[in-house]
């Protein structure tokens, strides 16, 4: 496995800040063990041997509980193939760069409802990486395919909406600005907060990753038709203590 580099941008991630100390150590350890597509062996005994080989008092139950907590918080996704458990980092191709993408572990089943980029290797967009591989220090000069780690980008999302599979959809500032232009009479950020509250209060009605944008735009279109008014002359700024952002 190539080495991974963790950049300081994770310090502004609300999701990572919500982890316990042990969950955070496990999360970092799993990053070092995944293959080029962001997948790994989810058997607690295997994880203990690879990530915590000298912690004799650490139990398999401790690792399993922490792994389940990471999944519940959207930091990893768990799946099973042929009766064997695996994990992956959702959205891996957004940020991680490796020289050659050679997956070691099987792809998740289609019903896991992950975007294609999270389940397999793909072309990496030219954006800053939160965690990038040492195997290719100059990726722009290499036209091959890359894989990516899905943590926070250098600019945190303005808000994260919970999905029906337990993961989150991160709304970027670019999306917020685009929707503000499309729906000028809507306070887009406040409506995104309203959507997050609705999803939290209605867990059985949460949307799929493939359907979340349709849900967002339909909601904003209804608010636009109501004739509301968006705040004027208040530029959006990031509050790095709160990844939902502020006005």
Coordinates of N, CA and C in Angstrom, one line a residue:
X1 N 0.8 -1.2 0.0 CA 0.0 0.0 0.0 C 0.9 1.3 0.0
X2 N 0.6 2.3 -0.8 CA 1.3 3.5 -0.8 C 1.0 4.3 0.5
X3 N 2.0 5.1 0.9 CA 1.8 5.9 2.1 C 0.8 7.0 1.8
X4 N 0.1 7.5 2.8 CA -0.9 8.6 2.7 C -0.4 9.7 3.5
X5 N -0.7 10.9 3.0 CA -0.4 12.2 3.7 C -1.7 12.8 4.2
X6 N -1.8 13.1 5.5 CA -2.9 13.8 6.0 C -2.6 15.3 6.2
X7 N -3.4 16.1 5.5 CA -3.2 17.5 5.5 C -4.0 18.2 6.6
X8 N -3.6 19.4 7.0 CA -4.2 20.1 8.1 C -5.6 20.5 7.9
X9 N -6.1 20.4 6.7 CA -7.5 20.7 6.4 C -8.5 19.9 7.2
X10 N -8.1 18.7 7.6 CA -9.1 17.9 8.4 C -9.4 18.5 9.7
X11 N -8.6 19.5 10.2 CA -8.9 20.1 11.5 C -10.2 21.0 11.4
X12 N -10.6 21.4 10.3 CA -11.8 22.2 10.1 C -13.0 21.3 9.8
X13 N -12.9 20.0 9.8 CA -14.0 19.1 9.5 C -14.8 18.8 10.8
X14 N -16.1 19.2 10.7 CA -17.0 18.9 11.9 C -17.2 17.4 12.1
X15 N -17.3 16.7 11.0 CA -17.5 15.3 11.0 C -16.3 14.6 11.8
X16 N -15.1 14.9 11.4 CA -13.9 14.3 12.1 C -13.8 14.8 13.5
X17 N -14.2 16.0 13.8 CA -14.2 16.5 15.2 C -15.1 15.8 16.1
X18 N -16.2 15.1 15.5 CA -17.2 14.4 16.3 C -16.7 13.1 16.7
X19 N -15.5 12.6 16.2 CA -15.0 11.3 16.6 C -14.4 11.3 18.0
X20 N -14.5 10.1 18.6 CA -13.8 10.0 19.9 C -12.3 9.8 19.6
X21 N -11.4 9.9 20.6 CA -10.0 9.7 20.3 C -9.7 8.4 19.7
X22 N -10.3 7.3 20.2 CA -10.0 6.0 19.6 C -10.6 5.9 18.2
X23 N -11.8 6.4 18.0 CA -12.3 6.4 16.6 C -11.4 7.1 15.7
X24 N -10.9 8.2 16.1 CA -10.0 9.0 15.2 C -8.7 8.2 14.9
X25 N -8.1 7.5 15.9 CA -6.9 6.7 15.7 C -7.2 5.6 14.7
X26 N -8.4 5.0 14.9 CA -8.8 3.9 14.0 C -9.0 4.4 12.6
X27 N -9.6 5.6 12.4 CA -9.9 6.2 11.1 C -8.6 6.4 10.4
X28 N -7.6 7.0 11.1 CA -6.3 7.3 10.5 C -5.6 6.0 10.1
X29 N -5.7 5.0 11.0 CA -5.1 3.7 10.7 C -5.7 3.0 9.5
X30 N -7.0 3.1 9.3 CA -7.7 2.5 8.2 C -7.2 3.2 6.9
X31 N -6.9 4.5 6.9 CA -6.4 5.2 5.7 C -5.2 4.6 5.2
X32 N -4.3 4.1 6.1 CA -3.0 3.5 5.7 C -3.2 2.1 5.2
X33 N -4.4 1.5 5.3 CA -4.6 0.1 5.0 C -5.4 -0.1 3.7
X34 N -6.1 0.9 3.2 CA -7.0 0.7 2.1 C -6.2 0.6 0.8
X35 N -6.9 0.0 -0.2 CA -6.2 -0.2 -1.5 C -6.4 1.1 -2.3
X36 N -6.0 1.1 -3.6 CA -6.1 2.3 -4.4 C -7.5 2.8 -4.6
X37 N -8.5 2.0 -4.4 CA -9.9 2.4 -4.6 C -10.6 2.8 -3.3
X38 N -9.8 2.8 -2.2 CA -10.3 3.3 -0.9 C -11.1 2.2 -0.2
X39 N -10.8 0.9 -0.5 CA -11.5 -0.2 0.1 C -10.5 -1.0 1.1
X40 N -11.1 -1.7 2.1 CA -10.3 -2.5 3.0 C -11.0 -3.6 3.6
X41 N -10.3 -4.5 4.2 CA -10.9 -5.6 4.9 C -11.5 -5.2 6.3
X42 N -12.8 -5.4 6.5 CA -13.5 -4.9 7.7 C -13.5 -5.9 8.8
X43 N -12.9 -7.0 8.7 CA -12.9 -8.0 9.8 C -12.1 -7.4 11.0
X44 N -12.7 -7.2 12.2 CA -12.0 -6.6 13.3 C -10.7 -7.2 13.7
X45 N -10.6 -8.6 13.6 CA -9.4 -9.2 13.9 C -8.3 -8.8 12.9
X46 N -8.6 -8.7 11.7 CA -7.6 -8.3 10.7 C -7.2 -6.9 10.9
X47 N -8.2 -6.0 11.2 CA -7.8 -4.6 11.5 C -6.9 -4.5 12.7
X48 N -7.2 -5.3 13.8 CA -6.4 -5.2 15.0 C -4.9 -5.6 14.6
X49 N -4.8 -6.7 13.8 CA -3.4 -7.1 13.5 C -2.6 -6.1 12.6
X50 N -3.3 -5.4 11.8 CA -2.7 -4.5 10.9 C -2.5 -3.1 11.5
X51 N -3.5 -2.6 12.2 CA -3.5 -1.2 12.7 C -3.0 -1.1 14.1
X52 N -3.3 -2.1 15.0 CA -2.9 -2.1 16.4 C -2.2 -3.4 16.8
X53 N -1.1 -3.7 16.1 CA -0.5 -5.0 16.4 C 0.1 -5.2 17.8
X54 N 0.4 -4.1 18.5 CA 1.1 -4.2 19.8 C 0.2 -3.7 20.9
X55 N -1.1 -3.5 20.7 CA -2.0 -3.1 21.7 C -2.7 -4.4 22.2
X56 N -2.0 -5.1 23.1 CA -2.6 -6.4 23.6 C -3.9 -6.3 24.3
X57 N -4.1 -5.1 25.1 CA -5.3 -5.0 25.8 C -6.5 -4.5 25.0
X58 N -6.2 -4.2 23.8 CA -7.3 -3.8 22.9 C -8.1 -5.0 22.4
X59 N -9.4 -5.0 22.6 CA -10.2 -6.2 22.2 C -10.8 -6.0 20.8
X60 N -11.2 -7.1 20.3 CA -11.8 -7.2 19.0 C -13.2 -6.4 19.0
X61 N -13.9 -6.5 20.2 CA -15.1 -5.8 20.4 C -14.9 -4.3 20.3
X62 N -13.8 -3.8 20.9 CA -13.5 -2.4 20.9 C -13.4 -1.9 19.4
X63 N -12.7 -2.7 18.6 CA -12.5 -2.3 17.2 C -13.8 -2.3 16.4
X64 N -14.6 -3.4 16.7 CA -15.8 -3.5 16.0 C -16.8 -2.4 16.3
X65 N -16.8 -2.0 17.6 CA -17.7 -0.9 18.0 C -17.3 0.4 17.4
X66 N -16.0 0.7 17.4 CA -15.4 1.9 16.8 C -15.7 1.9 15.3
X67 N -15.6 0.8 14.6 CA -15.8 0.7 13.2 C -17.3 1.0 12.9
X68 N -18.2 0.5 13.7 CA -19.6 0.7 13.5 C -19.9 2.2 13.7
X69 N -19.2 2.8 14.7 CA -19.4 4.3 14.9 C -18.9 5.1 13.7
X70 N -17.8 4.7 13.1 CA -17.3 5.4 12.0 C -18.3 5.3 10.8
X71 N -18.9 4.2 10.7 CA -19.9 4.0 9.6 C -21.2 4.8 9.9
X72 N -21.6 4.9 11.2 CA -22.8 5.6 11.5 C -22.6 7.1 11.3
X73 N -21.3 7.6 11.4 CA -21.0 9.0 11.3 C -20.6 9.4 9.8
X74 N -20.7 8.4 8.9 CA -20.4 8.7 7.5 C -19.0 8.7 7.2
X75 N -18.1 8.3 8.1 CA -16.6 8.4 7.8 C -16.2 7.2 6.9
X76 N -16.9 6.1 7.0 CA -16.7 4.9 6.2 C -18.0 4.3 5.8
X77 N -18.0 3.5 4.8 CA -19.2 2.7 4.5 C -18.9 1.2 4.6
X78 N -19.8 0.4 5.1 CA -19.5 -1.0 5.3 C -20.4 -1.8 4.3
X79 N -19.8 -2.9 3.7 CA -20.5 -3.7 2.8 C -20.0 -5.2 2.9
X80 N -20.7 -6.1 2.3 CA -20.3 -7.5 2.3 C -20.3 -8.1 0.9
X81 N -19.3 -8.8 0.6 CA -19.2 -9.6 -0.7 C -18.9 -11.0 -0.4
X82 N -19.7 -11.9 -0.9 CA -19.5 -13.4 -0.6 C -19.3 -13.7 0.8
X83 N -20.1 -13.0 1.7 CA -20.1 -13.3 3.1 C -18.9 -12.7 3.9
X84 N -18.0 -11.9 3.2 CA -16.9 -11.3 3.9 C -17.1 -9.8 4.0
X85 N -16.8 -9.2 5.1 CA -17.1 -7.7 5.3 C -15.9 -6.9 4.8
X86 N -16.3 -5.7 4.2 CA -15.3 -4.8 3.7 C -15.8 -3.4 4.1
X87 N -14.9 -2.4 4.1 CA -15.2 -1.0 4.3 C -14.6 -0.2 3.1
X88 N -15.2 1.0 2.9 CA -14.6 1.9 1.9 C -14.8 3.3 2.4
X89 N -14.0 4.2 1.9 CA -14.2 5.6 2.1 C -15.0 6.2 1.0
X90 N -16.3 6.7 1.3 CA -17.1 7.2 0.3 C -16.5 8.4 -0.4
X91 N -16.6 8.4 -1.7 CA -16.1 9.6 -2.5 C -14.6 9.6 -2.6
X92 N -13.9 8.5 -2.6 CA -12.5 8.3 -2.5 C -11.8 9.1 -3.7
X93 N -12.4 9.1 -4.9 CA -11.7 9.7 -6.0 C -11.7 11.2 -6.1
X94 N -12.4 11.9 -5.1 CA -12.4 13.3 -5.1 C -11.0 14.0 -4.8
X95 N -10.2 13.3 -4.0 CA -9.1 14.0 -3.5 C -7.8 13.1 -3.5
X96 N -7.8 11.8 -3.3 CA -6.6 11.0 -3.2 C -6.0 10.8 -4.5
X97 N -4.7 10.9 -4.6 CA -4.0 10.7 -5.9 C -3.0 9.6 -5.7
X98 N -3.0 8.6 -6.6 CA -2.0 7.5 -6.6 C -1.6 7.3 -8.1
X99 N -0.4 6.7 -8.2 CA 0.2 6.6 -9.6 C -0.7 5.6 -10.4
X100 N -0.9 4.4 -10.0 CA -1.7 3.5 -10.7 C -2.8 3.0 -9.8
X101 N -4.0 2.9 -10.3 CA -5.2 2.5 -9.5 C -5.4 1.0 -9.7
X102 N -4.9 0.2 -8.7 CA -5.0 -1.3 -8.7 C -5.8 -1.8 -7.5
X103 N -7.1 -1.9 -7.6 CA -7.9 -2.3 -6.4 C -7.5 -3.7 -6.0
X104 N -7.5 -3.9 -4.7 CA -7.1 -5.2 -4.1 C -8.4 -5.9 -3.6
X105 N -9.4 -5.1 -3.2 CA -10.6 -5.6 -2.6 C -11.8 -5.5 -3.6
X106 N -12.8 -6.3 -3.4 CA -13.9 -6.3 -4.4 C -14.8 -5.0 -4.3
X107 N -15.5 -4.7 -5.4 CA -16.4 -3.5 -5.4 C -17.6 -3.8 -4.5
X108 N -18.2 -2.8 -3.9 CA -19.4 -3.0 -3.2 C -20.5 -3.3 -4.1
X109 N -21.6 -3.9 -3.5 CA -22.8 -4.2 -4.4 C -23.4 -2.9 -4.8
X110 N -24.2 -3.0 -5.9 CA -24.8 -1.8 -6.4 C -25.9 -1.2 -5.4
X111 N -26.5 -2.1 -4.6 CA -27.5 -1.6 -3.7 C -26.9 -0.8 -2.5
X112 N -25.6 -0.7 -2.4 CA -25.0 0.1 -1.4 C -25.3 1.6 -1.7
X113 N -25.7 1.9 -2.9 CA -26.1 3.3 -3.2 C -25.0 4.3 -3.1
X114 N -23.8 4.0 -3.6 CA -22.7 4.9 -3.6 C -22.5 5.4 -5.0
X115 N -22.0 6.6 -5.1 CA -21.6 7.1 -6.5 C -20.5 6.3 -7.1
X116 N -20.5 6.2 -8.4 CA -19.5 5.4 -9.1 C -18.1 5.8 -8.6
X117 N -17.8 7.0 -8.4 CA -16.5 7.5 -8.0 C -16.1 6.9 -6.6
X118 N -17.1 6.6 -5.8 CA -16.7 6.1 -4.5 C -16.4 4.6 -4.5
X119 N -16.9 3.9 -5.5 CA -16.8 2.5 -5.6 C -15.7 2.0 -6.4
X120 N -15.1 2.8 -7.3 CA -14.1 2.4 -8.2 C -13.2 3.5 -8.5
X121 N -12.2 3.2 -9.3 CA -11.2 4.2 -9.7 C -11.8 5.1 -10.8
X122 N -11.3 6.3 -10.9 CA -11.8 7.3 -11.9 C -10.8 8.4 -12.1
X123 N -11.1 9.3 -13.1 CA -10.3 10.4 -13.4 C -10.4 11.4 -12.2
X124 N -9.3 11.9 -11.7 CA -9.3 12.8 -10.6 C -9.4 14.2 -11.0
X125 N -10.4 15.0 -10.5 CA -10.5 16.4 -10.9 C -9.3 17.1 -10.3
X126 N -8.9 18.2 -11.0 CA -7.7 19.0 -10.6 C -8.1 19.9 -9.4
X127 N -8.1 19.3 -8.2 CA -8.5 20.0 -7.0 C -7.5 19.6 -5.9
X128 N -7.4 20.5 -4.9 CA -6.5 20.2 -3.8 C -7.0 19.0 -3.0
X129 N -6.0 18.1 -2.5 CA -6.4 16.9 -1.8 C -6.1 17.1 -0.3
X130 N -7.0 16.6 0.5 CA -6.8 16.6 1.9 C -5.9 15.5 2.3
X131 N -6.0 14.3 1.7 CA -5.1 13.3 1.9 C -4.6 12.8 0.5
X132 N -3.3 12.9 0.3 CA -2.8 12.5 -1.0 C -1.6 11.5 -0.9
X133 N -1.5 10.7 -1.9 CA -0.5 9.7 -1.8 C 0.9 10.2 -2.2
X134 N 1.9 9.6 -1.4 CA 3.3 9.9 -1.7 C 3.8 9.2 -3.0
X135 N 3.0 8.3 -3.5 CA 3.4 7.5 -4.7 C 3.5 8.4 -5.9
X136 N 2.9 9.6 -6.0 CA 3.0 10.4 -7.1 C 3.1 11.8 -6.7
X137 N 4.3 12.4 -6.4 CA 4.4 13.7 -5.9 C 4.0 14.8 -7.0
X138 N 4.0 14.4 -8.3 CA 3.6 15.4 -9.3 C 2.5 14.8 -10.2
X139 N 1.3 14.7 -9.7 CA 0.3 14.0 -10.4 C -0.2 14.7 -11.6
X140 N 0.0 16.0 -11.7 CA -0.5 16.7 -12.9 C 0.3 16.3 -14.1
X141 N 1.5 15.8 -14.0 CA 2.3 15.4 -15.1 C 2.0 14.0 -15.6
X142 N 1.1 13.3 -14.9 CA 0.8 11.9 -15.2 C -0.6 11.8 -15.6
X143 N -0.9 11.5 -16.8 CA -2.3 11.4 -17.3 C -3.1 10.2 -16.9
X144 N -2.5 9.3 -16.1 CA -3.1 8.1 -15.8 C -4.3 8.3 -14.8
X145 N -5.1 7.3 -14.6 CA -6.2 7.4 -13.7 C -5.7 7.4 -12.2
X146 N -6.5 8.1 -11.4 CA -6.2 8.3 -10.0 C -7.4 7.8 -9.1
X147 N -7.1 7.7 -7.8 CA -8.2 7.4 -6.8 C -8.1 8.5 -5.8
X148 N -9.1 8.7 -5.0 CA -9.1 9.8 -4.1 C -9.8 9.4 -2.8
X149 N -9.3 10.1 -1.7 CA -9.8 10.0 -0.3 C -10.9 11.1 -0.1
X150 N -12.0 10.7 0.5 CA -13.1 11.6 0.5 C -13.2 12.6 1.6
X151 N -12.2 13.0 2.3 CA -12.4 13.8 3.4 C -12.7 15.3 3.0
X152 N -12.6 16.2 3.9 CA -12.9 17.6 3.5 C -11.9 18.1 2.5
X153 N -12.4 18.9 1.6 CA -11.5 19.7 0.7 C -11.0 20.8 1.5
X154 N -10.1 21.6 0.9 CA -9.5 22.8 1.6 C -10.5 23.7 2.1
X155 N -11.6 23.9 1.4 CA -12.7 24.7 1.8 C -13.8 23.7 2.3
X156 N -14.3 23.8 3.5 CA -15.3 22.8 4.0 C -16.6 23.0 3.3
X157 N -17.5 22.0 3.4 CA -18.8 22.2 2.8 C -19.6 23.2 3.6
X158 N -20.6 23.8 2.9 CA -21.4 24.8 3.7 C -22.4 24.1 4.6
X159 N -22.8 22.8 4.2 CA -23.6 22.0 5.1 C -23.6 20.6 4.5
X160 N -23.9 19.6 5.4 CA -24.0 18.2 5.0 C -25.3 17.7 5.3
X161 N -26.0 17.1 4.3 CA -27.3 16.5 4.4 C -27.3 15.0 4.6
X162 N -27.9 14.5 5.6 CA -27.9 13.0 5.9 C -28.7 12.3 4.8
X163 N -28.1 11.2 4.3 CA -28.7 10.3 3.3 C -29.3 9.1 3.9
X164 N -30.1 8.3 3.1 CA -30.8 7.1 3.6 C -29.8 6.0 3.9
X165 N -28.6 6.0 3.4 CA -27.6 5.0 3.7 C -26.7 5.3 4.9
X166 N -27.0 6.3 5.6 CA -26.2 6.7 6.8 C -25.0 7.6 6.5
X167 N -24.7 7.9 5.2 CA -23.7 8.8 4.8 C -24.2 10.2 4.7
X168 N -23.4 11.1 4.2 CA -23.8 12.5 4.1 C -23.5 13.0 2.7
X169 N -24.3 14.0 2.2 CA -24.1 14.7 1.0 C -23.6 16.1 1.4
X170 N -22.3 16.3 1.0 CA -21.7 17.6 1.3 C -22.0 18.7 0.2
X171 N -22.7 19.7 0.6 CA -23.0 20.8 -0.3 C -21.8 21.8 -0.4
X172 N -21.3 22.0 -1.5 CA -20.1 22.9 -1.7 C -20.6 24.3 -1.8
X173 N -19.6 25.2 -1.6 CA -19.9 26.7 -1.8 C -20.3 26.9 -3.3
X174 N -19.7 26.2 -4.2 CA -20.0 26.4 -5.7 C -21.5 26.1 -5.9
X175 N -21.9 25.0 -5.3 CA -23.4 24.6 -5.5 C -24.3 25.7 -4.9
X176 N -23.9 26.2 -3.7 CA -24.7 27.2 -3.0 C -24.8 28.4 -3.9
X177 N -23.6 28.9 -4.4 CA -23.6 30.1 -5.3 C -24.5 29.9 -6.5
X178 N -24.3 28.7 -7.1 CA -25.1 28.4 -8.3 C -26.6 28.4 -8.1
X179 N -27.0 27.8 -7.0 CA -28.5 27.8 -6.6 C -28.9 29.2 -6.2
X180 N -28.1 30.0 -5.7 CA -28.5 31.4 -5.3 C -28.8 32.2 -6.6
X181 N -28.0 31.9 -7.7 CA -28.3 32.6 -9.0 C -29.6 32.0 -9.6
X182 N -29.8 30.7 -9.5 CA -31.0 30.1 -10.1 C -32.3 30.5 -9.4
X183 N -32.2 30.7 -8.1 CA -33.3 31.0 -7.2 C -33.1 32.3 -6.4
X184 N -33.1 33.4 -7.1 CA -32.6 34.7 -6.5 C -33.5 35.2 -5.3
X185 N -34.7 34.7 -5.3 CA -35.6 35.1 -4.2 C -35.6 34.2 -3.0
X186 N -34.6 33.3 -2.9 CA -34.5 32.3 -1.9 C -33.2 32.5 -1.1
X187 N -33.3 32.5 0.2 CA -32.2 32.4 1.1 C -31.7 30.9 1.1
X188 N -30.8 30.6 0.1 CA -30.4 29.2 -0.1 C -29.8 28.5 1.1
X189 N -28.9 29.2 1.8 CA -28.3 28.6 2.9 C -29.3 28.3 4.0
X190 N -30.2 29.2 4.3 CA -31.2 28.9 5.3 C -32.1 27.7 4.9
X191 N -32.4 27.7 3.6 CA -33.2 26.5 3.2 C -32.5 25.2 3.2
X192 N -31.2 25.3 3.0 CA -30.4 24.0 3.2 C -30.4 23.6 4.6
X193 N -30.3 24.6 5.5 CA -30.4 24.2 6.9 C -31.8 23.6 7.2
X194 N -32.9 24.2 6.6 CA -34.2 23.6 6.8 C -34.3 22.2 6.3
X195 N -33.6 21.9 5.2 CA -33.6 20.6 4.6 C -32.9 19.6 5.6
X196 N -31.7 20.1 6.2 CA -31.0 19.2 7.1 C -31.9 18.9 8.3
X197 N -32.6 19.9 8.8 CA -33.6 19.6 9.9 C -34.7 18.7 9.5
X198 N -35.2 18.8 8.3 CA -36.2 17.9 7.8 C -35.7 16.5 7.7
X199 N -34.5 16.3 7.2 CA -33.9 15.0 7.1 C -33.6 14.4 8.4
X200 N -33.2 15.2 9.4 CA -33.0 14.7 10.7 C -34.3 14.2 11.4
X201 N -35.4 15.0 11.1 CA -36.6 14.6 11.8 C -37.4 13.5 11.0
X202 N -37.0 13.2 9.8 CA -37.7 12.2 9.0 C -36.7 11.2 8.4
X203 N -36.0 10.4 9.3 CA -35.0 9.5 8.8 C -35.5 8.5 7.8
X204 N -36.7 8.1 7.9 CA -37.2 7.1 6.9 C -37.5 7.7 5.5
X205 N -37.5 9.0 5.5 CA -37.8 9.7 4.2 C -36.5 10.3 3.6
X206 N -35.4 10.1 4.2 CA -34.1 10.6 3.6 C -33.9 10.2 2.2
X207 N -33.2 11.0 1.4 CA -33.0 10.7 0.0 C -31.7 9.9 -0.3
X208 N -31.7 9.3 -1.5 CA -30.5 8.6 -1.9 C -29.5 9.6 -2.4
X209 N -28.3 9.1 -2.6 CA -27.2 10.0 -3.1 C -27.6 10.4 -4.5
X210 N -28.2 9.5 -5.3 CA -28.6 9.9 -6.6 C -29.7 10.8 -6.7
X211 N -30.6 10.9 -5.7 CA -31.8 11.7 -5.7 C -31.7 13.0 -4.9
X212 N -30.6 13.2 -4.2 CA -30.6 14.3 -3.3 C -30.6 15.7 -4.0
X213 N -29.9 15.8 -5.1 CA -29.9 17.1 -5.8 C -31.3 17.4 -6.4
X214 N -32.0 16.4 -6.8 CA -33.4 16.6 -7.3 C -34.3 17.1 -6.1
X215 N -34.1 16.5 -5.0 CA -34.8 16.9 -3.8 C -34.5 18.4 -3.4
X216 N -33.2 18.8 -3.5 CA -32.7 20.1 -3.2 C -33.4 21.1 -4.1
X217 N -33.2 20.9 -5.4 CA -33.7 21.8 -6.4 C -35.2 22.0 -6.4
X218 N -35.9 20.8 -6.1 CA -37.4 20.9 -6.0 C -37.8 21.8 -4.8
X219 N -37.1 21.6 -3.7 CA -37.4 22.4 -2.5 C -37.2 23.9 -2.8
X220 N -36.0 24.2 -3.4 CA -35.7 25.6 -3.7 C -36.7 26.2 -4.7
X221 N -37.1 25.4 -5.7 CA -38.0 25.9 -6.7 C -39.4 26.3 -6.0
X222 N -39.8 25.4 -5.1 CA -41.1 25.8 -4.3 C -40.9 27.1 -3.6
X223 N -39.8 27.2 -2.9 CA -39.5 28.5 -2.2 C -39.5 29.7 -3.1
X224 N -38.9 29.5 -4.3 CA -38.8 30.6 -5.3 C -40.2 31.0 -5.7
X225 N -41.1 30.0 -5.9 CA -42.5 30.3 -6.3 C -43.3 31.0 -5.3
X226 N -42.9 30.8 -4.0 CA -43.6 31.5 -2.9 C -43.3 33.0 -2.9
X227 N -42.2 33.4 -3.6 CA -41.9 34.8 -3.7 C -41.2 35.4 -2.5
X228 N -40.4 34.5 -1.8 CA -39.6 35.0 -0.7 C -38.5 35.9 -1.2
X229 N -37.7 36.4 -0.3 CA -36.6 37.3 -0.6 C -35.3 36.9 0.1
X230 N -34.3 36.7 -0.7 CA -33.0 36.3 -0.1 C -32.3 37.6 0.5
X231 N -31.4 37.4 1.5 CA -30.7 38.5 2.1 C -29.9 39.2 1.0
X232 N -29.8 40.5 1.1 CA -29.1 41.3 0.2 C -27.8 41.8 0.8
X233 N -26.7 41.9 -0.1 CA -25.5 42.5 0.2 C -24.8 41.9 1.5
X234 N -25.0 40.6 1.6 CA -24.3 39.9 2.7 C -23.4 38.8 2.1
X235 N -22.2 39.0 1.9 CA -21.3 38.0 1.2 C -21.2 36.8 2.1
X236 N -21.2 35.6 1.5 CA -21.0 34.4 2.3 C -19.5 34.2 2.7
X237 N -19.3 33.9 4.0 CA -18.0 33.6 4.5 C -18.0 32.3 5.2
X238 N -16.8 31.7 5.2 CA -16.7 30.4 5.9 C -16.4 30.7 7.4
X239 N -17.1 29.9 8.3 CA -16.8 29.9 9.7 C -16.1 28.6 9.9
X240 N -14.8 28.5 10.1 CA -14.1 27.3 10.2 C -14.3 26.5 11.5
X241 N -15.1 27.2 12.4 CA -15.5 26.4 13.6 C -16.8 25.7 13.4
X242 N -17.5 26.0 12.3 CA -18.8 25.4 12.0 C -18.8 25.2 10.5
X243 N -18.7 23.9 10.0 CA -18.6 23.6 8.6 C -19.9 23.9 7.9
X244 N -21.0 24.3 8.6 CA -22.2 24.6 7.8 C -22.1 26.1 7.3
X245 N -21.1 26.8 7.8 CA -20.9 28.2 7.3 C -21.8 29.1 8.0
X246 N -21.7 30.4 7.7 CA -22.5 31.4 8.4 C -22.6 32.6 7.4
X247 N -23.6 33.5 7.7 CA -23.8 34.7 6.9 C -23.6 35.9 7.9

